[in-house]
mmCIF file of C-alpha atoms in Angstrom:
data_model
loop_
_atom_site.group_PDB
_atom_site.id
_atom_site.type_symbol
_atom_site.label_atom_id
_atom_site.label_comp_id
_atom_site.label_asym_id
_atom_site.label_seq_id
_atom_site.Cartn_x
_atom_site.Cartn_y
_atom_site.Cartn_z
ATOM 1 C CA MET Q 798 0.260 -0.115 0.063
ATOM 2 C CA LYS Q 799 0.963 3.844 -0.579
ATOM 3 C CA LEU Q 800 1.980 5.218 2.757
ATOM 4 C CA LEU Q 801 0.684 8.358 3.775
ATOM 5 C CA GLN Q 802 2.760 11.606 4.596
ATOM 6 C CA ASP Q 803 2.801 13.964 7.362
ATOM 7 C CA ILE Q 804 -0.947 12.737 8.596
ATOM 8 C CA HIS Q 805 -0.947 15.619 11.042
ATOM 9 C CA GLY Q 806 -1.717 18.176 7.912
ATOM 10 C CA GLY Q 807 -5.020 20.012 8.540
ATOM 11 C CA LEU Q 808 -5.387 18.755 12.354
ATOM 12 C CA ASP Q 809 -6.578 21.534 14.669
ATOM 13 C CA PRO Q 810 -3.925 22.994 16.941
ATOM 14 C CA PRO Q 811 -4.428 22.921 20.672
ATOM 15 C CA PRO Q 812 -6.357 25.782 22.184
ATOM 16 C CA ASN Q 813 -4.718 29.058 23.418
ATOM 17 C CA CYS Q 814 -1.144 27.734 22.101
ATOM 18 C CA ASP Q 815 1.292 30.678 20.911
ATOM 19 C CA GLU Q 816 4.098 28.270 19.900
ATOM 20 C CA ILE Q 817 3.634 25.016 17.645
ATOM 21 C CA ILE Q 818 6.485 23.284 16.411
ATOM 22 C CA VAL Q 819 5.974 20.377 14.062
ATOM 23 C CA SER Q 820 8.210 17.926 12.226
ATOM 24 C CA SER Q 821 7.166 17.373 8.371
ATOM 25 C CA GLY Q 822 8.535 15.041 6.006
ATOM 26 C CA TYR Q 823 7.837 11.701 7.451
ATOM 27 C CA GLU Q 824 5.858 8.404 6.067
ATOM 28 C CA TYR Q 825 3.252 7.090 8.412
ATOM 29 C CA TYR Q 826 4.376 3.271 9.079
ATOM 30 C CA HIS Q 827 1.804 1.147 11.033
ATOM 31 C CA TYR Q 828 0.835 -2.201 11.429
ATOM 32 C CA ASN Q 829 0.818 -4.548 8.570
ATOM 33 C CA CYS Q 830 1.763 -1.494 6.112
ATOM 34 C CA ASP Q 831 4.116 -3.741 4.216
ATOM 35 C CA GLY Q 832 2.093 -6.897 4.506
ATOM 36 C CA VAL Q 833 3.876 -8.285 7.601
ATOM 37 C CA ASP Q 834 1.157 -8.563 10.577
ATOM 38 C CA ASP Q 835 2.927 -7.239 13.268
ATOM 39 C CA ARG Q 836 -0.116 -6.547 15.851
ATOM 40 C CA GLY Q 837 1.032 -6.883 19.379
ATOM 41 C CA TRP Q 838 4.788 -6.412 19.053
ATOM 42 C CA GLY Q 839 5.654 -4.516 16.028
ATOM 43 C CA CYS Q 840 4.945 -0.847 17.344
ATOM 44 C CA GLY Q 841 8.433 0.175 18.185
ATOM 45 C CA TYR Q 842 9.486 -1.100 14.787
ATOM 46 C CA ARG Q 843 6.992 0.978 12.938
ATOM 47 C CA THR Q 844 8.092 3.990 14.947
ATOM 48 C CA LEU Q 845 11.686 3.549 13.870
ATOM 49 C CA GLN Q 846 10.537 3.229 10.383
ATOM 50 C CA THR Q 847 8.539 6.381 10.332
ATOM 51 C CA MET Q 848 11.783 8.232 11.764
ATOM 52 C CA CYS Q 849 14.001 6.969 9.175
ATOM 53 C CA SER Q 850 11.601 7.857 6.768
ATOM 54 C CA TRP Q 851 11.991 11.549 8.175
ATOM 55 C CA MET Q 852 15.794 11.201 7.696
ATOM 56 C CA ILE Q 853 15.414 10.083 4.085
ATOM 57 C CA SER Q 854 13.250 13.202 2.981
ATOM 58 C CA LYS Q 855 15.996 15.175 4.502
ATOM 59 C CA ALA Q 856 19.333 13.985 3.483
ATOM 60 C CA VAL Q 857 20.047 10.282 3.817
ATOM 61 C CA SER Q 858 20.319 7.944 1.227
ATOM 62 C CA GLN Q 859 20.195 4.561 3.028
ATOM 63 C CA PRO Q 860 16.271 3.176 2.616
ATOM 64 C CA VAL Q 861 13.965 2.441 5.619
ATOM 65 C CA PRO Q 862 14.884 -0.927 6.924
ATOM 66 C CA SER Q 863 12.158 -3.776 6.868
ATOM 67 C CA LEU Q 864 11.373 -5.357 10.250
ATOM 68 C CA HIS Q 865 13.933 -8.087 9.392
ATOM 69 C CA GLN Q 866 16.514 -5.803 8.625
ATOM 70 C CA ILE Q 867 15.798 -3.971 12.118
ATOM 71 C CA GLN Q 868 16.483 -7.459 14.003
ATOM 72 C CA GLU Q 869 19.363 -8.284 12.249
ATOM 73 C CA THR Q 870 21.235 -4.973 12.582
ATOM 74 C CA LEU Q 871 20.518 -5.454 16.576
ATOM 75 C CA VAL Q 872 22.123 -8.903 16.138
ATOM 76 C CA ALA Q 873 24.991 -7.498 14.053
ATOM 77 C CA ILE Q 874 26.012 -4.924 16.512
ATOM 78 C CA GLY Q 875 25.820 -7.480 19.626
ATOM 79 C CA ASP Q 876 22.620 -5.908 21.346
ATOM 80 C CA LYS Q 877 20.610 -8.991 20.510
ATOM 81 C CA GLU Q 878 21.357 -12.776 20.172
ATOM 82 C CA LYS Q 879 21.033 -14.819 16.871
ATOM 83 C CA GLY Q 880 17.422 -15.883 18.004
ATOM 84 C CA PHE Q 881 16.082 -12.530 17.983
ATOM 85 C CA VAL Q 882 15.897 -12.724 14.074
ATOM 86 C CA GLY Q 883 12.374 -13.625 12.991
ATOM 87 C CA SER Q 884 11.202 -13.258 16.517
ATOM 88 C CA LYS Q 885 8.126 -10.920 17.778
ATOM 89 C CA GLU Q 886 10.135 -9.706 20.672
ATOM 90 C CA TRP Q 887 9.487 -5.918 21.113
ATOM 91 C CA ILE Q 888 12.007 -3.041 20.883
ATOM 92 C CA GLY Q 889 12.234 0.322 22.653
ATOM 93 C CA SER Q 890 13.678 3.559 22.359
ATOM 94 C CA VAL Q 891 17.083 2.564 23.301
ATOM 95 C CA GLU Q 892 17.322 -0.175 20.753
ATOM 96 C CA VAL Q 893 15.828 2.378 18.226
ATOM 97 C CA GLY Q 894 18.610 4.836 18.915
ATOM 98 C CA LEU Q 895 21.038 1.671 18.324
ATOM 99 C CA VAL Q 896 19.549 1.500 14.839
ATOM 100 C CA ILE Q 897 19.776 4.858 13.676
ATOM 101 C CA ASP Q 898 23.333 5.189 14.872
ATOM 102 C CA LYS Q 899 24.449 1.745 12.914
ATOM 103 C CA LEU Q 900 22.410 2.646 9.667
ATOM 104 C CA TYR Q 901 22.834 6.368 9.256
ATOM 105 C CA ASP Q 902 25.549 7.274 11.588
ATOM 106 C CA ILE Q 903 23.218 9.599 13.460
ATOM 107 C CA PRO Q 904 23.772 9.558 17.235
ATOM 108 C CA CYS Q 905 20.737 9.379 19.493
ATOM 109 C CA LYS Q 906 20.256 10.801 22.744
ATOM 110 C CA ILE Q 907 18.043 8.671 25.342
ATOM 111 C CA LEU Q 908 16.092 11.003 27.659
ATOM 112 C CA HIS Q 909 14.938 9.256 30.789
ATOM 113 C CA VAL Q 910 12.014 10.783 32.453
ATOM 114 C CA SER Q 911 11.753 8.934 35.698
ATOM 115 C CA ASN Q 912 7.824 9.083 35.858
ATOM 116 C CA GLY Q 913 5.074 10.775 33.857
ATOM 117 C CA TYR Q 914 4.832 13.700 36.578
ATOM 118 C CA GLN Q 915 8.299 14.693 35.332
ATOM 119 C CA LEU Q 916 7.270 15.067 31.759
ATOM 120 C CA ASN Q 917 6.852 18.875 32.048
ATOM 121 C CA SER Q 918 10.152 19.520 33.337
ATOM 122 C CA HIS Q 919 11.596 18.309 30.320
ATOM 123 C CA ILE Q 920 9.414 20.098 27.906
ATOM 124 C CA GLN Q 921 12.364 22.809 27.305
ATOM 125 C CA GLU Q 922 14.588 19.999 26.208
ATOM 126 C CA ILE Q 923 11.850 18.638 23.929
ATOM 127 C CA ARG Q 924 11.456 21.960 22.483
ATOM 128 C CA ASN Q 925 15.446 22.547 21.919
ATOM 129 C CA HIS Q 926 15.420 18.976 20.017
ATOM 130 C CA PHE Q 927 12.462 20.500 17.676
ATOM 131 C CA LEU Q 928 14.340 23.635 16.985
ATOM 132 C CA SER Q 929 17.744 22.527 16.420
ATOM 133 C CA ASN Q 930 17.188 18.674 15.021
ATOM 134 C CA GLN Q 931 13.557 18.959 13.872
ATOM 135 C CA SER Q 932 13.257 15.058 13.803
ATOM 136 C CA VAL Q 933 10.808 12.650 14.792
ATOM 137 C CA LEU Q 934 11.159 11.033 18.248
ATOM 138 C CA MET Q 935 10.075 7.901 19.725
ATOM 139 C CA MET Q 936 8.537 7.651 23.291
ATOM 140 C CA GLY Q 937 8.351 4.494 25.174
ATOM 141 C CA GLY Q 938 7.443 3.696 28.608
ATOM 142 C CA GLU Q 939 7.405 1.035 31.540
ATOM 143 C CA SER Q 940 3.651 0.428 32.161
ATOM 144 C CA ASP Q 941 2.795 2.556 29.115
ATOM 145 C CA THR Q 942 4.492 0.014 26.764
ATOM 146 C CA SER Q 943 2.917 1.167 23.549
ATOM 147 C CA SER Q 944 5.683 3.006 21.378
ATOM 148 C CA LYS Q 945 4.576 6.169 20.072
ATOM 149 C CA GLY Q 946 6.342 8.681 17.651
ATOM 150 C CA ILE Q 947 6.190 12.333 18.670
ATOM 151 C CA VAL Q 948 6.128 14.893 15.698
ATOM 152 C CA GLY Q 949 5.496 18.089 17.593
ATOM 153 C CA LEU Q 950 5.149 20.381 20.565
ATOM 154 C CA ALA Q 951 2.685 23.059 21.403
ATOM 155 C CA THR Q 952 2.847 25.405 24.349
ATOM 156 C CA SER Q 953 0.470 27.974 25.878
ATOM 157 C CA SER Q 954 1.715 31.027 27.851
ATOM 158 C CA LEU Q 955 -1.894 32.237 28.818
ATOM 159 C CA THR Q 956 -2.626 28.567 30.496
ATOM 160 C CA SER Q 957 1.303 27.007 31.005
ATOM 161 C CA ASP Q 958 -0.520 23.981 29.323
ATOM 162 C CA SER Q 959 1.856 21.651 27.150
ATOM 163 C CA TYR Q 960 0.843 19.393 24.400
ATOM 164 C CA LEU Q 961 2.714 16.615 22.429
ATOM 165 C CA LEU Q 962 1.712 15.577 18.897
ATOM 166 C CA VAL Q 963 1.475 11.625 19.108
ATOM 167 C CA LEU Q 964 1.862 9.356 16.228
ATOM 168 C CA ASP Q 965 0.272 6.122 16.983
ATOM 169 C CA PRO Q 966 1.659 3.068 15.034
ATOM 170 C CA HIS Q 967 -0.945 0.700 16.052
ATOM 171 C CA TYR Q 968 -3.276 1.616 13.145
ATOM 172 C CA TYR Q 969 -4.332 -1.804 11.402
ATOM 173 C CA GLU Q 970 -5.362 -2.401 7.767
ATOM 174 C CA LEU Q 971 -5.350 -5.146 5.263
ATOM 175 C CA SER Q 972 -2.269 -4.670 3.072
ATOM 176 C CA THR Q 973 -2.835 -4.349 -0.779
ATOM 177 C CA LEU Q 974 -1.066 -5.653 -3.789
ATOM 178 C CA ASP Q 975 -1.219 -2.375 -5.118
ATOM 179 C CA ASP Q 976 1.635 -0.287 -4.020
ATOM 180 C CA ASN Q 977 -0.213 2.701 -5.153
ATOM 181 C CA GLU Q 978 -3.826 2.145 -3.402
ATOM 182 C CA GLN Q 979 -4.651 4.040 -0.382
ATOM 183 C CA THR Q 980 -7.388 2.576 1.939
ATOM 184 C CA THR Q 981 -7.484 5.389 4.357
ATOM 185 C CA THR Q 982 -7.260 9.117 4.459
ATOM 186 C CA LYS Q 983 -5.537 11.579 6.748
ATOM 187 C CA SER Q 984 -9.004 12.955 8.014
ATOM 188 C CA THR Q 985 -10.165 9.644 9.052
ATOM 189 C CA LEU Q 986 -6.703 8.728 11.076
ATOM 190 C CA GLN Q 987 -7.305 12.317 12.516
ATOM 191 C CA ARG Q 988 -10.766 11.302 13.547
ATOM 192 C CA ASP Q 989 -10.129 8.124 14.752
ATOM 193 C CA GLY Q 990 -7.132 9.562 16.976
ATOM 194 C CA TRP Q 991 -3.947 7.808 15.201
ATOM 195 C CA ILE Q 992 -2.635 11.472 15.284
ATOM 196 C CA GLN Q 993 -3.620 13.582 17.937
ATOM 197 C CA TRP Q 994 -2.739 16.416 20.288
ATOM 198 C CA ARG Q 995 -1.853 15.171 23.784
ATOM 199 C CA ASN Q 996 -1.860 17.388 26.968
ATOM 200 C CA ILE Q 997 1.512 16.543 28.691
ATOM 201 C CA ASN Q 998 -0.624 15.467 31.940
ATOM 202 C CA SER Q 999 -2.567 13.114 30.082
ATOM 203 C CA PHE Q 1000 0.103 10.457 30.107
ATOM 204 C CA HIS Q 1001 0.745 7.680 32.792
ATOM 205 C CA LEU Q 1002 1.791 9.098 35.857
ATOM 206 C CA ASN Q 1003 3.385 6.084 37.374
ATOM 207 C CA THR Q 1004 5.662 4.994 34.497
ATOM 208 C CA PHE Q 1005 9.076 5.816 33.392
ATOM 209 C CA TYR Q 1006 9.428 6.920 30.109
ATOM 210 C CA ASN Q 1007 12.468 6.580 27.514
ATOM 211 C CA ILE Q 1008 12.481 8.907 24.709
ATOM 212 C CA CYS Q 1009 14.845 8.629 21.739
ATOM 213 C CA LEU Q 1010 16.047 12.094 20.492
ATOM 214 C CA PRO Q 1011 18.186 11.670 16.904
ATOM 215 C CA GLN Q 1012 20.772 14.388 16.861
ATOM 216 C CA THR Q 1013 20.415 14.982 13.100
ATOM 217 C CA LYS Q 1014 21.791 18.166 13.284
ATOM 218 C CA VAL Q 1015 25.529 16.673 13.298
ATOM 219 C CA LEU Q 1016 24.897 15.910 9.503
ATOM 220 C CA ASN Q 1017 23.396 19.306 8.629
ATOM 221 C CA MET Q 1018 20.303 17.457 7.567
ATOM 222 C CA THR Q 1019 17.724 20.177 8.555
#
């Protein structure tokens, strides 16, 4: 199937926000988008693929890796045992950073947030990332195990609220043999919440989060 690009386009911003920063140029990778049914285990891989697609749209010639190639890369660098290839084991922000570093020679910073209560104290660091690196982020947690892409940040000086633009890779649809065929639309994905602005206080409060921040500025990609 043909992948949709920048599915946040046309989405209404959060209320009363005077600064909105959004990363554009990514393709939306999700469950089964390439005919591999990865429901229940592939969300981290799909978020990684979305991040890679953004890098390719800017400067990198290395193609987006398949799920199998991601697993092979982690084995090759010694992070996983050989039995990992072909498995349905999850990957998180740390593994995503390792793959990006290996395949694209782009170092990644892992921002560790001890619990959801602390997310707000890291808003400035996330803001600085979008201003200097601009790339899509990956966010994963402990009890909140669902991987999610972060493609934007919005803040309000009036209310002191902060919002993250969350890209959810768990969307599933049947694959099609036609690479140019699309069976959904941006508006449908927005309506159903696969891309949405979330108040920073809506995340799980009693779990740690790891956020992968690719340091793309080192390659002058932006």
